Amino acid sequence: MAPQTVLITGCSSGIGLATALVLAKDELSRFKVYATMRNLKSKSNLEKEAGDTLNKTLFIRELDVTKDPTIKSVVDGILGESGRIDVLINNAGYMSLDAIDQRSLEWCQAMMDTNYWGVVRTTNAVLPAMKKQMSGRIINVSSMAGVRAVPFYATYSAAKFAVEGFSESIAPVLRDGYNIRVSIVEPGPVKTELFNKVLGTPFEEQAKDFDPVLREVFLTNVKRMMTSAMLSVTQSADEIAKLHMDIILSEKPHLRYQTTENLTKAAAEKLRDPTTDFLLEMLEQAQDRYSAK
């Protein structure tokens, strides 16, 4: 049986890198992986970790999800080499603080361009081939921020909410019309360079230009909430990568996957109250949990 051809975005580090390696190193050789990244100058870690799978079951390509020509070039190249694309994993994205109104509209649009429109662009690029072959898997890496928005990360949360809505809308149509399965993966904090970068700058430095009220709320509440999240990180990028493999191999994959039992409970909690007023107490609850440690 021929290996499945997999296209992954955002593979320079973190979940994308881990997923590319887990699939490429599969002992049963079930995957041919095209691991992509915005800038090939960032490929050294992936090349090093790939070992003897490089250019055998793992191929590195340059793809910027905000630029249609690079997406088309990679997709056309894969189809020319392999004749099909079986799996797309939309992983590329980044997280950064916007603090409600502290960033320009251009900054917010740039984040949406990568985190949401990047998913749409890449999905649309592979769909003609998947429709023609009447099969395919699309895995969109969202976040629990797409289920329960994170205070002070409004644009990031909005982008993930958009990914969730896009995925939920296209999933039944693609399944019933073309046998293409769409799944959403909703991790919480994961031990990656991205997460370390978000928390790497001292909170006082991040809040130095905030107005007094905003700074006080941020430092007294969000600082504790984010620190608590950092302390509670138990998942590795490899765990998410293995879940991606399970989804690909599943005969009937779910639409949504939370990556831990606690995250599943958090998702269920949101649905218990249609008003979702309890979310307004999120900062207070986080402070209580932090104080109890």
PDB file of C-alpha atoms in Angstrom:
ATOM      1  CA  MET A   1       0.000   0.000   0.000  1.00  0.00           C
ATOM      2  CA  ALA A   2       1.385   3.399  -1.015  1.00  0.00           C
ATOM      3  CA  PRO A   3       2.184   5.804   1.806  1.00  0.00           C
ATOM      4  CA  GLN A   4      -0.184   8.685   2.479  1.00  0.00           C
ATOM      5  CA  THR A   5       1.071  12.051   1.271  1.00  0.00           C
ATOM      6  CA  VAL A   6       0.930  14.622   4.076  1.00  0.00           C
ATOM      7  CA  LEU A   7       1.380  18.399   3.837  1.00  0.00           C
ATOM      8  CA  ILE A   8       2.070  20.217   7.125  1.00  0.00           C
ATOM      9  CA  THR A   9       2.467  23.969   7.625  1.00  0.00           C
ATOM     10  CA  GLY A  10       4.536  25.648  10.345  1.00  0.00           C
ATOM     11  CA  CYS A  11       7.207  22.981  10.833  1.00  0.00           C
ATOM     12  CA  SER A  12      10.210  25.035  11.938  1.00  0.00           C
ATOM     13  CA  SER A  13       9.490  24.226  15.599  1.00  0.00           C
ATOM     14  CA  GLY A  14       6.873  23.053  18.090  1.00  0.00           C
ATOM     15  CA  ILE A  15       3.854  20.982  17.115  1.00  0.00           C
ATOM     16  CA  GLY A  16       4.524  21.176  13.387  1.00  0.00           C
ATOM     17  CA  LEU A  17       8.091  19.929  13.729  1.00  0.00           C
ATOM     18  CA  ALA A  18       7.062  17.153  16.105  1.00  0.00           C
ATOM     19  CA  THR A  19       4.224  16.025  13.828  1.00  0.00           C
ATOM     20  CA  ALA A  20       6.473  15.924  10.777  1.00  0.00           C
ATOM     21  CA  LEU A  21       8.991  13.753  12.630  1.00  0.00           C
ATOM     22  CA  VAL A  22       6.443  11.375  14.167  1.00  0.00           C
ATOM     23  CA  LEU A  23       4.858  10.706  10.772  1.00  0.00           C
ATOM     24  CA  ALA A  24       8.116  10.524   8.819  1.00  0.00           C
ATOM     25  CA  LYS A  25       9.633   8.093  11.329  1.00  0.00           C
ATOM     26  CA  ASP A  26       6.597   5.796  11.382  1.00  0.00           C
ATOM     27  CA  GLU A  27       7.929   2.237  11.594  1.00  0.00           C
ATOM     28  CA  LEU A  28       5.376   1.017   9.067  1.00  0.00           C
ATOM     29  CA  SER A  29       6.353   3.736   6.531  1.00  0.00           C
ATOM     30  CA  ARG A  30       2.739   4.812   6.110  1.00  0.00           C
ATOM     31  CA  PHE A  31       3.475   8.479   5.371  1.00  0.00           C
ATOM     32  CA  LYS A  32       5.358  10.670   2.944  1.00  0.00           C
ATOM     33  CA  VAL A  33       5.660  14.025   4.681  1.00  0.00           C
ATOM     34  CA  TYR A  34       6.109  17.456   3.163  1.00  0.00           C
ATOM     35  CA  ALA A  35       7.077  19.674   6.089  1.00  0.00           C
ATOM     36  CA  THR A  36       6.828  23.361   5.252  1.00  0.00           C
ATOM     37  CA  MET A  37       7.877  26.607   6.871  1.00  0.00           C
ATOM     38  CA  ARG A  38       7.811  30.312   6.068  1.00  0.00           C
ATOM     39  CA  ASN A  39      11.590  30.670   5.841  1.00  0.00           C
ATOM     40  CA  LEU A  40      13.984  27.850   5.032  1.00  0.00           C
ATOM     41  CA  LYS A  41      16.628  29.547   7.176  1.00  0.00           C
ATOM     42  CA  SER A  42      14.710  27.963  10.076  1.00  0.00           C
ATOM     43  CA  LYS A  43      15.055  24.384   8.838  1.00  0.00           C
ATOM     44  CA  SER A  44      18.200  23.363  10.735  1.00  0.00           C
ATOM     45  CA  ASN A  45      16.427  21.831  13.752  1.00  0.00           C
ATOM     46  CA  LEU A  46      14.092  19.801  11.569  1.00  0.00           C
ATOM     47  CA  GLU A  47      16.925  18.619   9.335  1.00  0.00           C
ATOM     48  CA  LYS A  48      18.967  17.560  12.345  1.00  0.00           C
ATOM     49  CA  GLU A  49      16.086  15.671  13.970  1.00  0.00           C
ATOM     50  CA  ALA A  50      15.002  14.080  10.695  1.00  0.00           C
ATOM     51  CA  GLY A  51      18.157  11.982  10.444  1.00  0.00           C
ATOM     52  CA  ASP A  52      18.033   9.405   7.680  1.00  0.00           C
ATOM     53  CA  THR A  53      14.366  10.141   6.923  1.00  0.00           C
ATOM     54  CA  LEU A  54      15.388  13.421   5.241  1.00  0.00           C
ATOM     55  CA  ASN A  55      14.550  13.326   1.528  1.00  0.00           C
ATOM     56  CA  LYS A  56      13.233   9.782   1.940  1.00  0.00           C
ATOM     57  CA  THR A  57      10.015  10.067   3.922  1.00  0.00           C
ATOM     58  CA  LEU A  58      10.430  13.722   4.961  1.00  0.00           C
ATOM     59  CA  PHE A  59      10.813  16.582   2.498  1.00  0.00           C
ATOM     60  CA  ILE A  60      11.234  20.215   3.552  1.00  0.00           C
ATOM     61  CA  ARG A  61       9.659  22.976   1.498  1.00  0.00           C
ATOM     62  CA  GLU A  62       9.245  26.741   1.840  1.00  0.00           C
ATOM     63  CA  LEU A  63       5.626  27.852   2.208  1.00  0.00           C
ATOM     64  CA  ASP A  64       4.303  31.138   3.586  1.00  0.00           C
ATOM     65  CA  VAL A  65       0.591  30.775   4.386  1.00  0.00           C
ATOM     66  CA  THR A  66       0.082  34.507   3.740  1.00  0.00           C
ATOM     67  CA  LYS A  67       1.390  34.257   0.160  1.00  0.00           C
ATOM     68  CA  ASP A  68      -0.690  32.392  -2.427  1.00  0.00           C
ATOM     69  CA  PRO A  69       2.183  31.860  -4.913  1.00  0.00           C
ATOM     70  CA  THR A  70       4.241  29.884  -2.351  1.00  0.00           C
ATOM     71  CA  ILE A  71       1.235  27.750  -1.444  1.00  0.00           C
ATOM     72  CA  LYS A  72       0.461  27.008  -5.099  1.00  0.00           C
ATOM     73  CA  SER A  73       4.099  26.228  -5.831  1.00  0.00           C
ATOM     74  CA  VAL A  74       4.321  23.667  -3.028  1.00  0.00           C
ATOM     75  CA  VAL A  75       0.941  22.067  -3.754  1.00  0.00           C
ATOM     76  CA  ASP A  76       1.711  21.812  -7.482  1.00  0.00           C
ATOM     77  CA  GLY A  77       5.128  20.347  -6.667  1.00  0.00           C
ATOM     78  CA  ILE A  78       3.659  17.698  -4.373  1.00  0.00           C
ATOM     79  CA  LEU A  79       1.041  16.726  -6.936  1.00  0.00           C
ATOM     80  CA  GLY A  80       3.746  16.511  -9.594  1.00  0.00           C
ATOM     81  CA  GLU A  81       5.896  14.250  -7.417  1.00  0.00           C
ATOM     82  CA  SER A  82       3.258  12.164  -5.635  1.00  0.00           C
ATOM     83  CA  GLY A  83       0.125  12.551  -7.719  1.00  0.00           C
ATOM     84  CA  ARG A  84      -2.090  13.233  -4.706  1.00  0.00           C
ATOM     85  CA  ILE A  85      -2.409  14.920  -1.316  1.00  0.00           C
ATOM     86  CA  ASP A  86      -4.046  12.729   1.303  1.00  0.00           C
ATOM     87  CA  VAL A  87      -3.648  14.873   4.432  1.00  0.00           C
ATOM     88  CA  LEU A  88      -3.333  18.583   5.153  1.00  0.00           C
ATOM     89  CA  ILE A  89      -2.373  19.694   8.666  1.00  0.00           C
ATOM     90  CA  ASN A  90      -2.887  23.439   9.094  1.00  0.00           C
ATOM     91  CA  ASN A  91      -0.535  24.193  11.969  1.00  0.00           C
ATOM     92  CA  ALA A  92       1.170  27.496  11.089  1.00  0.00           C
ATOM     93  CA  GLY A  93       0.362  30.350  13.455  1.00  0.00           C
ATOM     94  CA  TYR A  94       1.606  32.506  16.291  1.00  0.00           C
ATOM     95  CA  MET A  95       0.373  33.921  19.584  1.00  0.00           C
ATOM     96  CA  SER A  96       0.949  37.413  20.952  1.00  0.00           C
ATOM     97  CA  LEU A  97      -0.546  39.831  23.459  1.00  0.00           C
ATOM     98  CA  ASP A  98      -2.788  42.593  22.127  1.00  0.00           C
ATOM     99  CA  ALA A  99      -4.246  43.825  25.434  1.00  0.00           C
ATOM    100  CA  ILE A 100      -7.592  44.787  23.899  1.00  0.00           C
ATOM    101  CA  ASP A 101      -6.690  48.105  22.243  1.00  0.00           C
ATOM    102  CA  GLN A 102      -2.913  48.316  22.537  1.00  0.00           C
ATOM    103  CA  ARG A 103      -2.090  47.127  19.026  1.00  0.00           C
ATOM    104  CA  SER A 104      -2.736  48.752  15.665  1.00  0.00           C
ATOM    105  CA  LEU A 105      -5.401  47.457  13.333  1.00  0.00           C
ATOM    106  CA  GLU A 106      -2.613  46.520  10.907  1.00  0.00           C
ATOM    107  CA  TRP A 107      -1.012  44.349  13.617  1.00  0.00           C
ATOM    108  CA  CYS A 108      -4.338  42.616  14.250  1.00  0.00           C
ATOM    109  CA  GLN A 109      -4.932  42.074  10.544  1.00  0.00           C
ATOM    110  CA  ALA A 110      -1.476  40.528  10.159  1.00  0.00           C
ATOM    111  CA  MET A 111      -2.224  37.983  12.881  1.00  0.00           C
ATOM    112  CA  MET A 112      -5.573  37.119  11.308  1.00  0.00           C
ATOM    113  CA  ASP A 113      -3.840  36.800   7.930  1.00  0.00           C
ATOM    114  CA  THR A 114      -1.598  34.054   9.265  1.00  0.00           C
ATOM    115  CA  ASN A 115      -3.738  32.347  11.900  1.00  0.00           C
ATOM    116  CA  TYR A 116      -7.071  32.339  10.045  1.00  0.00           C
ATOM    117  CA  TRP A 117      -6.700  33.268   6.389  1.00  0.00           C
ATOM    118  CA  GLY A 118      -3.625  31.051   6.184  1.00  0.00           C
ATOM    119  CA  VAL A 119      -5.826  28.088   7.048  1.00  0.00           C
ATOM    120  CA  VAL A 120      -8.375  29.107   4.413  1.00  0.00           C
ATOM    121  CA  ARG A 121      -5.754  29.652   1.702  1.00  0.00           C
ATOM    122  CA  THR A 122      -4.010  26.333   2.231  1.00  0.00           C
ATOM    123  CA  THR A 123      -7.268  24.410   2.526  1.00  0.00           C
ATOM    124  CA  ASN A 124      -8.581  25.913  -0.701  1.00  0.00           C
ATOM    125  CA  ALA A 125      -5.307  25.063  -2.435  1.00  0.00           C
ATOM    126  CA  VAL A 126      -5.530  21.315  -1.694  1.00  0.00           C
ATOM    127  CA  LEU A 127      -9.267  20.896  -2.168  1.00  0.00           C
ATOM    128  CA  PRO A 128      -9.282  20.484  -5.973  1.00  0.00           C
ATOM    129  CA  ALA A 129      -6.967  17.474  -5.696  1.00  0.00           C
ATOM    130  CA  MET A 130      -8.821  15.990  -2.728  1.00  0.00           C
ATOM    131  CA  LYS A 131     -12.184  16.450  -4.462  1.00  0.00           C
ATOM    132  CA  LYS A 132     -10.891  14.764  -7.596  1.00  0.00           C
ATOM    133  CA  GLN A 133      -9.575  11.764  -5.659  1.00  0.00           C
ATOM    134  CA  MET A 134     -12.768  11.739  -3.514  1.00  0.00           C
ATOM    135  CA  SER A 135     -10.828  11.409  -0.272  1.00  0.00           C
ATOM    136  CA  GLY A 136      -8.698  13.368   2.152  1.00  0.00           C
ATOM    137  CA  ARG A 137      -8.102  14.492   5.694  1.00  0.00           C
ATOM    138  CA  ILE A 138      -7.791  18.097   6.876  1.00  0.00           C
ATOM    139  CA  ILE A 139      -6.627  18.718  10.436  1.00  0.00           C
ATOM    140  CA  ASN A 140      -6.846  22.302  11.663  1.00  0.00           C
ATOM    141  CA  VAL A 141      -4.786  23.041  14.761  1.00  0.00           C
ATOM    142  CA  SER A 142      -6.874  25.427  16.814  1.00  0.00           C
ATOM    143  CA  SER A 143      -6.550  26.040  20.565  1.00  0.00           C
ATOM    144  CA  MET A 144      -8.643  26.075  23.701  1.00  0.00           C
ATOM    145  CA  ALA A 145      -8.523  29.842  23.080  1.00  0.00           C
ATOM    146  CA  GLY A 146     -10.902  29.042  20.221  1.00  0.00           C
ATOM    147  CA  VAL A 147     -13.329  27.554  22.736  1.00  0.00           C
ATOM    148  CA  ARG A 148     -12.823  29.884  25.694  1.00  0.00           C
ATOM    149  CA  ALA A 149     -11.189  33.178  24.750  1.00  0.00           C
ATOM    150  CA  VAL A 150      -8.108  34.258  26.717  1.00  0.00           C
ATOM    151  CA  PRO A 151      -8.192  37.753  28.273  1.00  0.00           C
ATOM    152  CA  PHE A 152      -5.696  40.186  26.715  1.00  0.00           C
ATOM    153  CA  TYR A 153      -5.294  37.872  23.688  1.00  0.00           C
ATOM    154  CA  ALA A 154      -8.381  39.039  21.802  1.00  0.00           C
ATOM    155  CA  THR A 155      -7.001  38.849  18.259  1.00  0.00           C
ATOM    156  CA  TYR A 156      -5.436  35.430  18.798  1.00  0.00           C
ATOM    157  CA  SER A 157      -8.668  34.153  20.335  1.00  0.00           C
ATOM    158  CA  ALA A 158     -10.716  35.668  17.509  1.00  0.00           C
ATOM    159  CA  ALA A 159      -8.525  33.983  14.901  1.00  0.00           C
ATOM    160  CA  LYS A 160      -8.962  30.602  16.578  1.00  0.00           C
ATOM    161  CA  PHE A 161     -12.731  31.144  16.887  1.00  0.00           C
ATOM    162  CA  ALA A 162     -12.705  31.865  13.134  1.00  0.00           C
ATOM    163  CA  VAL A 163     -10.812  28.631  12.426  1.00  0.00           C
ATOM    164  CA  GLU A 164     -13.376  26.735  14.504  1.00  0.00           C
ATOM    165  CA  GLY A 165     -16.317  28.265  12.622  1.00  0.00           C
ATOM    166  CA  PHE A 166     -14.723  27.722   9.217  1.00  0.00           C
ATOM    167  CA  SER A 167     -13.943  24.102  10.033  1.00  0.00           C
ATOM    168  CA  GLU A 168     -17.381  23.386  11.464  1.00  0.00           C
ATOM    169  CA  SER A 169     -19.065  24.850   8.376  1.00  0.00           C
ATOM    170  CA  ILE A 170     -17.069  22.972   5.744  1.00  0.00           C
ATOM    171  CA  ALA A 171     -16.850  19.635   7.576  1.00  0.00           C
ATOM    172  CA  PRO A 172     -20.288  18.138   6.772  1.00  0.00           C
ATOM    173  CA  VAL A 173     -20.222  19.328   3.159  1.00  0.00           C
ATOM    174  CA  LEU A 174     -16.789  17.891   2.444  1.00  0.00           C
ATOM    175  CA  ARG A 175     -17.575  14.641   4.269  1.00  0.00           C
ATOM    176  CA  ASP A 176     -20.903  13.982   2.570  1.00  0.00           C
ATOM    177  CA  GLY A 177     -19.950  15.303  -0.852  1.00  0.00           C
ATOM    178  CA  TYR A 178     -16.339  14.217  -1.259  1.00  0.00           C
ATOM    179  CA  ASN A 179     -15.365  11.812   1.558  1.00  0.00           C
ATOM    180  CA  ILE A 180     -12.985  14.456   2.950  1.00  0.00           C
ATOM    181  CA  ARG A 181     -12.851  14.479   6.758  1.00  0.00           C
ATOM    182  CA  VAL A 182     -12.158  17.704   8.683  1.00  0.00           C
ATOM    183  CA  SER A 183     -11.005  17.652  12.304  1.00  0.00           C
ATOM    184  CA  ILE A 184     -10.169  20.426  14.763  1.00  0.00           C
ATOM    185  CA  VAL A 185      -7.485  19.905  17.410  1.00  0.00           C
ATOM    186  CA  GLU A 186      -7.787  22.087  20.527  1.00  0.00           C
ATOM    187  CA  PRO A 187      -4.610  21.989  22.652  1.00  0.00           C
ATOM    188  CA  GLY A 188      -4.079  23.926  25.831  1.00  0.00           C
ATOM    189  CA  PRO A 189      -0.585  25.130  26.804  1.00  0.00           C
ATOM    190  CA  VAL A 190       2.067  22.958  25.168  1.00  0.00           C
ATOM    191  CA  LYS A 191       5.795  22.955  25.833  1.00  0.00           C
ATOM    192  CA  THR A 192       6.991  24.683  22.665  1.00  0.00           C
ATOM    193  CA  GLU A 193       9.248  27.575  21.709  1.00  0.00           C
ATOM    194  CA  LEU A 194       6.112  29.598  20.942  1.00  0.00           C
ATOM    195  CA  PHE A 195       4.775  29.198  24.476  1.00  0.00           C
ATOM    196  CA  ASN A 196       8.164  30.021  25.970  1.00  0.00           C
ATOM    197  CA  LYS A 197       8.365  33.123  23.799  1.00  0.00           C
ATOM    198  CA  VAL A 198       4.924  34.320  24.950  1.00  0.00           C
ATOM    199  CA  LEU A 199       5.969  34.046  28.598  1.00  0.00           C
ATOM    200  CA  GLY A 200       9.619  34.943  28.081  1.00  0.00           C
ATOM    201  CA  THR A 201       9.218  38.697  28.442  1.00  0.00           C
ATOM    202  CA  PRO A 202       8.608  39.866  32.032  1.00  0.00           C
ATOM    203  CA  PHE A 203       4.967  40.767  32.570  1.00  0.00           C
ATOM    204  CA  GLU A 204       5.951  44.185  33.917  1.00  0.00           C
ATOM    205  CA  GLU A 205       7.777  44.886  30.658  1.00  0.00           C
ATOM    206  CA  GLN A 206       4.794  43.722  28.599  1.00  0.00           C
ATOM    207  CA  ALA A 207       2.521  46.114  30.503  1.00  0.00           C
ATOM    208  CA  LYS A 208       4.836  49.142  30.650  1.00  0.00           C
ATOM    209  CA  ASP A 209       2.826  51.197  28.133  1.00  0.00           C
ATOM    210  CA  PHE A 210      -0.639  50.218  29.376  1.00  0.00           C
ATOM    211  CA  ASP A 211      -2.861  52.807  31.012  1.00  0.00           C
ATOM    212  CA  PRO A 212      -2.981  52.489  34.846  1.00  0.00           C
ATOM    213  CA  VAL A 213      -6.258  50.549  35.006  1.00  0.00           C
ATOM    214  CA  LEU A 214      -5.282  48.143  32.246  1.00  0.00           C
ATOM    215  CA  ARG A 215      -1.851  47.597  33.778  1.00  0.00           C
ATOM    216  CA  GLU A 216      -3.336  46.820  37.193  1.00  0.00           C
ATOM    217  CA  VAL A 217      -5.798  44.289  35.796  1.00  0.00           C
ATOM    218  CA  PHE A 218      -3.046  42.678  33.742  1.00  0.00           C
ATOM    219  CA  LEU A 219      -0.490  42.437  36.521  1.00  0.00           C
ATOM    220  CA  THR A 220      -2.845  41.369  39.312  1.00  0.00           C
ATOM    221  CA  ASN A 221      -4.915  38.894  37.330  1.00  0.00           C
ATOM    222  CA  VAL A 222      -3.500  37.875  33.966  1.00  0.00           C
ATOM    223  CA  LYS A 223       0.008  37.488  35.317  1.00  0.00           C
ATOM    224  CA  ARG A 224      -1.291  34.933  37.800  1.00  0.00           C
ATOM    225  CA  MET A 225      -3.481  33.244  35.211  1.00  0.00           C
ATOM    226  CA  MET A 226      -0.637  32.860  32.709  1.00  0.00           C
ATOM    227  CA  THR A 227       1.848  31.773  35.363  1.00  0.00           C
ATOM    228  CA  SER A 228      -0.655  29.181  36.550  1.00  0.00           C
ATOM    229  CA  ALA A 229      -1.052  27.980  32.966  1.00  0.00           C
ATOM    230  CA  MET A 230       2.724  27.702  32.609  1.00  0.00           C
ATOM    231  CA  LEU A 231       2.972  25.689  35.824  1.00  0.00           C
ATOM    232  CA  SER A 232       0.195  23.369  34.658  1.00  0.00           C
ATOM    233  CA  VAL A 233       1.786  22.569  31.285  1.00  0.00           C
ATOM    234  CA  THR A 234       1.958  18.813  31.093  1.00  0.00           C
ATOM    235  CA  GLN A 235       1.737  18.192  27.366  1.00  0.00           C
ATOM    236  CA  SER A 236       4.592  17.985  24.940  1.00  0.00           C
ATOM    237  CA  ALA A 237       4.501  18.675  21.227  1.00  0.00           C
ATOM    238  CA  ASP A 238       5.091  14.939  20.681  1.00  0.00           C
ATOM    239  CA  GLU A 239       1.791  14.132  22.418  1.00  0.00           C
ATOM    240  CA  ILE A 240      -0.098  16.385  20.017  1.00  0.00           C
ATOM    241  CA  ALA A 241       1.830  14.887  17.106  1.00  0.00           C
ATOM    242  CA  LYS A 242       0.767  11.365  18.096  1.00  0.00           C
ATOM    243  CA  LEU A 243      -2.841  12.535  18.311  1.00  0.00           C
ATOM    244  CA  HIS A 244      -2.523  13.844  14.751  1.00  0.00           C
ATOM    245  CA  MET A 245      -1.391  10.394  13.642  1.00  0.00           C
ATOM    246  CA  ASP A 246      -4.336   8.786  15.429  1.00  0.00           C
ATOM    247  CA  ILE A 247      -6.747  11.150  13.672  1.00  0.00           C
ATOM    248  CA  ILE A 248      -5.248  10.391  10.260  1.00  0.00           C
ATOM    249  CA  LEU A 249      -5.525   6.650  10.860  1.00  0.00           C
ATOM    250  CA  SER A 250      -9.022   6.782  12.357  1.00  0.00           C
ATOM    251  CA  GLU A 251     -11.747   5.373  10.134  1.00  0.00           C
ATOM    252  CA  LYS A 252     -14.272   7.901  11.457  1.00  0.00           C
ATOM    253  CA  PRO A 253     -12.422  10.830  13.033  1.00  0.00           C
ATOM    254  CA  HIS A 254     -14.246  13.261  15.291  1.00  0.00           C
ATOM    255  CA  LEU A 255     -14.854  16.857  14.321  1.00  0.00           C
ATOM    256  CA  ARG A 256     -13.215  18.129  17.535  1.00  0.00           C
ATOM    257  CA  TYR A 257     -10.455  16.823  19.748  1.00  0.00           C
ATOM    258  CA  GLN A 258      -9.464  18.363  23.077  1.00  0.00           C
ATOM    259  CA  THR A 259      -6.016  17.088  23.943  1.00  0.00           C
ATOM    260  CA  THR A 260      -6.493  16.340  27.670  1.00  0.00           C
ATOM    261  CA  GLU A 261      -9.339  15.273  29.924  1.00  0.00           C
ATOM    262  CA  ASN A 262      -9.248  18.632  31.723  1.00  0.00           C
ATOM    263  CA  LEU A 263      -9.637  20.469  28.425  1.00  0.00           C
ATOM    264  CA  THR A 264     -12.610  18.289  27.534  1.00  0.00           C
ATOM    265  CA  LYS A 265     -14.194  19.255  30.850  1.00  0.00           C
ATOM    266  CA  ALA A 266     -13.465  22.939  30.158  1.00  0.00           C
ATOM    267  CA  ALA A 267     -15.169  22.689  26.765  1.00  0.00           C
ATOM    268  CA  ALA A 268     -18.183  20.965  28.311  1.00  0.00           C
ATOM    269  CA  GLU A 269     -18.352  23.612  31.022  1.00  0.00           C
ATOM    270  CA  LYS A 270     -18.797  26.344  28.453  1.00  0.00           C
ATOM    271  CA  LEU A 271     -21.778  24.578  26.954  1.00  0.00           C
ATOM    272  CA  ARG A 272     -23.527  24.066  30.303  1.00  0.00           C
ATOM    273  CA  ASP A 273     -24.677  27.699  30.471  1.00  0.00           C
ATOM    274  CA  PRO A 274     -26.042  29.234  27.242  1.00  0.00           C
ATOM    275  CA  THR A 275     -25.456  32.740  28.652  1.00  0.00           C
ATOM    276  CA  THR A 276     -21.760  31.885  29.336  1.00  0.00           C
ATOM    277  CA  ASP A 277     -21.796  34.538  32.066  1.00  0.00           C
ATOM    278  CA  PHE A 278     -19.396  32.362  34.062  1.00  0.00           C
ATOM    279  CA  LEU A 279     -16.631  33.283  31.611  1.00  0.00           C
ATOM    280  CA  LEU A 280     -16.723  36.797  33.031  1.00  0.00           C
ATOM    281  CA  GLU A 281     -15.370  35.308  36.244  1.00  0.00           C
ATOM    282  CA  MET A 282     -12.420  33.676  34.469  1.00  0.00           C
ATOM    283  CA  LEU A 283      -9.786  35.990  35.926  1.00  0.00           C
ATOM    284  CA  GLU A 284     -11.116  35.635  39.449  1.00  0.00           C
ATOM    285  CA  GLN A 285     -11.228  31.849  39.134  1.00  0.00           C
ATOM    286  CA  ALA A 286      -7.671  31.771  37.831  1.00  0.00           C
ATOM    287  CA  GLN A 287      -6.522  33.915  40.728  1.00  0.00           C
ATOM    288  CA  ASP A 288      -8.194  31.559  43.216  1.00  0.00           C
ATOM    289  CA  ARG A 289      -6.537  28.515  41.632  1.00  0.00           C
ATOM    290  CA  TYR A 290      -3.154  30.215  41.634  1.00  0.00           C
ATOM    291  CA  SER A 291      -3.511  31.246  45.300  1.00  0.00           C
ATOM    292  CA  ALA A 292      -4.416  27.696  46.264  1.00  0.00           C
ATOM    293  CA  LYS A 293      -1.131  26.276  44.935  1.00  0.00           C
TER     294      LYS A 293
END
